[in-house]
CSV table of C-alpha atoms in Angstrom, one decimal:
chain,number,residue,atom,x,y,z
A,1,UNK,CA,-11.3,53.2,-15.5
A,2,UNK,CA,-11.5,49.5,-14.2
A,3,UNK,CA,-11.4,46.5,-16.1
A,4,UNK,CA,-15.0,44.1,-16.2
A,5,UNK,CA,-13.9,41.0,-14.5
A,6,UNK,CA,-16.1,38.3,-15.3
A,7,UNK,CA,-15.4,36.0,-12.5
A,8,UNK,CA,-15.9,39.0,-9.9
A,9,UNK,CA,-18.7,36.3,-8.0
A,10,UNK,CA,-16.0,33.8,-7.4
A,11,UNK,CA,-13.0,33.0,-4.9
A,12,UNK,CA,-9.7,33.4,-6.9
A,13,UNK,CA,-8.9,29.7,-5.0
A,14,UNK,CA,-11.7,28.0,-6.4
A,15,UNK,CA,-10.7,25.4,-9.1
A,16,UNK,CA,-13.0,22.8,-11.1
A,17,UNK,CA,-13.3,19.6,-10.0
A,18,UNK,CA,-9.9,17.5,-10.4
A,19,UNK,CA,-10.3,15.1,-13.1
A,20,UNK,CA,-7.1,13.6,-12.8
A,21,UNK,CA,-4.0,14.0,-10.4
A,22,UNK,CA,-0.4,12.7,-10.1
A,23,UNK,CA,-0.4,9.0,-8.7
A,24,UNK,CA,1.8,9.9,-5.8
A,25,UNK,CA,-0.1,12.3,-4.3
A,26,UNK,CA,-3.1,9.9,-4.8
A,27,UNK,CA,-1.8,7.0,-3.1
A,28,UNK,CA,-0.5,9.3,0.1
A,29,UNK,CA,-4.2,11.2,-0.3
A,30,UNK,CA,-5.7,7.1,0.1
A,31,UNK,CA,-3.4,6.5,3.5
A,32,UNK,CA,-1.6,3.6,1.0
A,33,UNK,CA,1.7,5.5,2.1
A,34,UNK,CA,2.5,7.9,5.1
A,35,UNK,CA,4.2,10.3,3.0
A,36,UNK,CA,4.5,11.5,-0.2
A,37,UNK,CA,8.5,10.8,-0.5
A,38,UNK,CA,7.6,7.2,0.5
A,39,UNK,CA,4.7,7.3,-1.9
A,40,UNK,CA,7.8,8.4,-4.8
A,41,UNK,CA,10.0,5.7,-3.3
A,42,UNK,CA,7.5,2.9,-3.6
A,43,UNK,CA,6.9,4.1,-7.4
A,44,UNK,CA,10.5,4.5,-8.6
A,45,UNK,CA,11.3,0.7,-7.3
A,46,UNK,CA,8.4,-1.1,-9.0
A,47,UNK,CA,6.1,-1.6,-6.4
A,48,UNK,CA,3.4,0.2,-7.7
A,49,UNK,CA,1.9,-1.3,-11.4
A,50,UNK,CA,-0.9,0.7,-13.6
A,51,UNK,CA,-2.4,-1.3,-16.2
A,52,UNK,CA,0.3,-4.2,-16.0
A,53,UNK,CA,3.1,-1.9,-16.0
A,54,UNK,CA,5.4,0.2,-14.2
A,55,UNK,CA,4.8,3.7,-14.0
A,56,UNK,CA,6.4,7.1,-13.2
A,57,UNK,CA,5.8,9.5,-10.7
A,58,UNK,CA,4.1,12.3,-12.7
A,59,UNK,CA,2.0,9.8,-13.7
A,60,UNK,CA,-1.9,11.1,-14.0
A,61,UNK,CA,-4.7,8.8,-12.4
A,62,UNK,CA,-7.9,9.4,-13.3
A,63,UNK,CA,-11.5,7.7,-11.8
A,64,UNK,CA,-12.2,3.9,-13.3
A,65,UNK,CA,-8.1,3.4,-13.3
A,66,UNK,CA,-6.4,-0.3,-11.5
A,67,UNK,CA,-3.5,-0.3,-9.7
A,68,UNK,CA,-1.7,-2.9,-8.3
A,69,UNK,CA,0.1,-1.7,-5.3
A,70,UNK,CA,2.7,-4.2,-3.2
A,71,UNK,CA,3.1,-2.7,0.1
A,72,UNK,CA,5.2,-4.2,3.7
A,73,UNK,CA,8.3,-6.4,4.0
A,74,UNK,CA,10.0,-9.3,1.9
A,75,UNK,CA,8.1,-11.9,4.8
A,76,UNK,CA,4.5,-10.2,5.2
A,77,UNK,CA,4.5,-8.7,1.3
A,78,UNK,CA,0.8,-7.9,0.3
A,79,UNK,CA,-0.5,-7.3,-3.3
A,80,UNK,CA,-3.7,-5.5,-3.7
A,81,UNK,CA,-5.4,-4.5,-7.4
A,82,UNK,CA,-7.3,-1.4,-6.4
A,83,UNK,CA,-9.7,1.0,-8.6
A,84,UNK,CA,-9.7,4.5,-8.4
A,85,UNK,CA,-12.9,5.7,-7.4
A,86,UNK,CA,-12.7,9.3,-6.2
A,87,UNK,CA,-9.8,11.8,-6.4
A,88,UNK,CA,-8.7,14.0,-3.3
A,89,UNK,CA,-5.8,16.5,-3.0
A,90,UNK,CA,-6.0,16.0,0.7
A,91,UNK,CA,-5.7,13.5,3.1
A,92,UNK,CA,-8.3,13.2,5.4
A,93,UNK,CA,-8.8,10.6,7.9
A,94,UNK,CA,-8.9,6.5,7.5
A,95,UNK,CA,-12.9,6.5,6.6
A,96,UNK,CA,-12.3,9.3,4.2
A,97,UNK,CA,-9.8,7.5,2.4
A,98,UNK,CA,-11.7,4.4,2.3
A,99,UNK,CA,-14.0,6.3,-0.3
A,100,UNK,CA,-11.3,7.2,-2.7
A,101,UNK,CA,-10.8,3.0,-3.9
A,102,UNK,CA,-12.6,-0.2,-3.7
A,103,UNK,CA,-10.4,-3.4,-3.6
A,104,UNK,CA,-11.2,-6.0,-5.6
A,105,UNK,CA,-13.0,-9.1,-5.1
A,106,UNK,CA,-9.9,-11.5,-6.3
A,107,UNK,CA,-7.5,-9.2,-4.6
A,108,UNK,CA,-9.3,-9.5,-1.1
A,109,UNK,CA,-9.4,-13.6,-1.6
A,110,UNK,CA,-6.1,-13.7,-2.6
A,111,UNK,CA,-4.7,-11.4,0.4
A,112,UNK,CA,-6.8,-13.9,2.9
A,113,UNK,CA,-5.3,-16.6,1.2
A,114,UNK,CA,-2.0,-15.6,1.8
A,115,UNK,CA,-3.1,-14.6,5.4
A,116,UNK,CA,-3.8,-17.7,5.9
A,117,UNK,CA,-0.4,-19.3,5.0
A,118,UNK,CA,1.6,-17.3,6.7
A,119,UNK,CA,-0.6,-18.0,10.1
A,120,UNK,CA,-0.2,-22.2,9.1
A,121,UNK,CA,3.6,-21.5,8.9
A,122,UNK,CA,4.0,-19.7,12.3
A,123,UNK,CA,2.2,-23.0,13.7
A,124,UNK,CA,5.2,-25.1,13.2
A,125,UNK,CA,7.3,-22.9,15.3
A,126,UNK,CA,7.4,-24.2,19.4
A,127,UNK,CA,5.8,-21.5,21.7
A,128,UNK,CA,8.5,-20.5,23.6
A,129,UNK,CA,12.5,-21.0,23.4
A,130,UNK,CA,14.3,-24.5,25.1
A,131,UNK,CA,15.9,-23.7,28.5
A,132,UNK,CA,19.6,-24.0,28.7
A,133,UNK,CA,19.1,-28.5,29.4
A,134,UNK,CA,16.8,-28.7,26.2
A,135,UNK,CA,19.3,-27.0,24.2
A,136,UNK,CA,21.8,-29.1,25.2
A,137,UNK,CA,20.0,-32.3,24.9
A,138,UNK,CA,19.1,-31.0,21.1
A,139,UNK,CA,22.9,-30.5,20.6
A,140,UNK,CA,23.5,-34.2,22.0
A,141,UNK,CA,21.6,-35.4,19.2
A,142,UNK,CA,22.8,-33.3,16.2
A,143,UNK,CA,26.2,-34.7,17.3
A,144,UNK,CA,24.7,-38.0,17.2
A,145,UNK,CA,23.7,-37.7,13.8
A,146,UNK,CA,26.8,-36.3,12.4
């Protein structure tokens, strides 16, 4: 005699909806990181805050939670405070993942801001390198000074 199965009508894959998921998977899910080891990575050194703290891997992110993620190099470092606004176990393309967070408004200022700097510092550098005579003439004059 068979057993009744009362889910007979439905896919033994199908889950319910995700209401929350680990953060790493999240941020490589929302194209923040291109894999899920340097998704870990960027959690385990600190660059990756929930709430005004640091957090773990395993931690669970939910819809309506901010995170402050740091992302690029020591010279071009961005900060962005981002709220979690869908939930996806995959990763799609970049539109998709545009859907899963909305950046704040004092987040986007503040990145353009620092945009901004950095393209006011790289003015004061000359547009191309002093032939072998300029350089000489420039080390004619450090000697001067000394």
């Amino acid at each position: 005699m068979r057993k009744h199965n009362k889910n007979h009508n439905q896919p033994s894959h199908s889950k319910p909806e995700a209401v929350r998921m680990r953060i790493d998977k999240w941020l490589w899910a929302a194209r923040f990181y291109r894999t899920r080891t340097l998704a870990k990575e960027a959690i385990e050194s600190g660059r990756v805050h929930y709430a005004g703290s640091r957090v773990k891997t395993s931690k669970e992110v939910a819809v309506g939670d901010e995170l402050q993620i740091r992302q690029g190099s020591a010279t071009a470092m961005t900060e962005k405070t981002v709220i979690v606004e869908a939930l996806s176990a995959q990763r799609g393309n970049a539109s998709a993942a545009q859907v899963l967070y909305s950046e704040t408004d004092e987040s986007t200022e503040r990145r353009a801001y620092y945009a901004e700097q950095r393209k006011l510092a790289n003015l004061a550098r000359p547009d191309n390198k002093p032939n072998k005579k300029q350089r000489r003439e420039l080390q004619r004059f450090k000697d001067k000074q000394d």
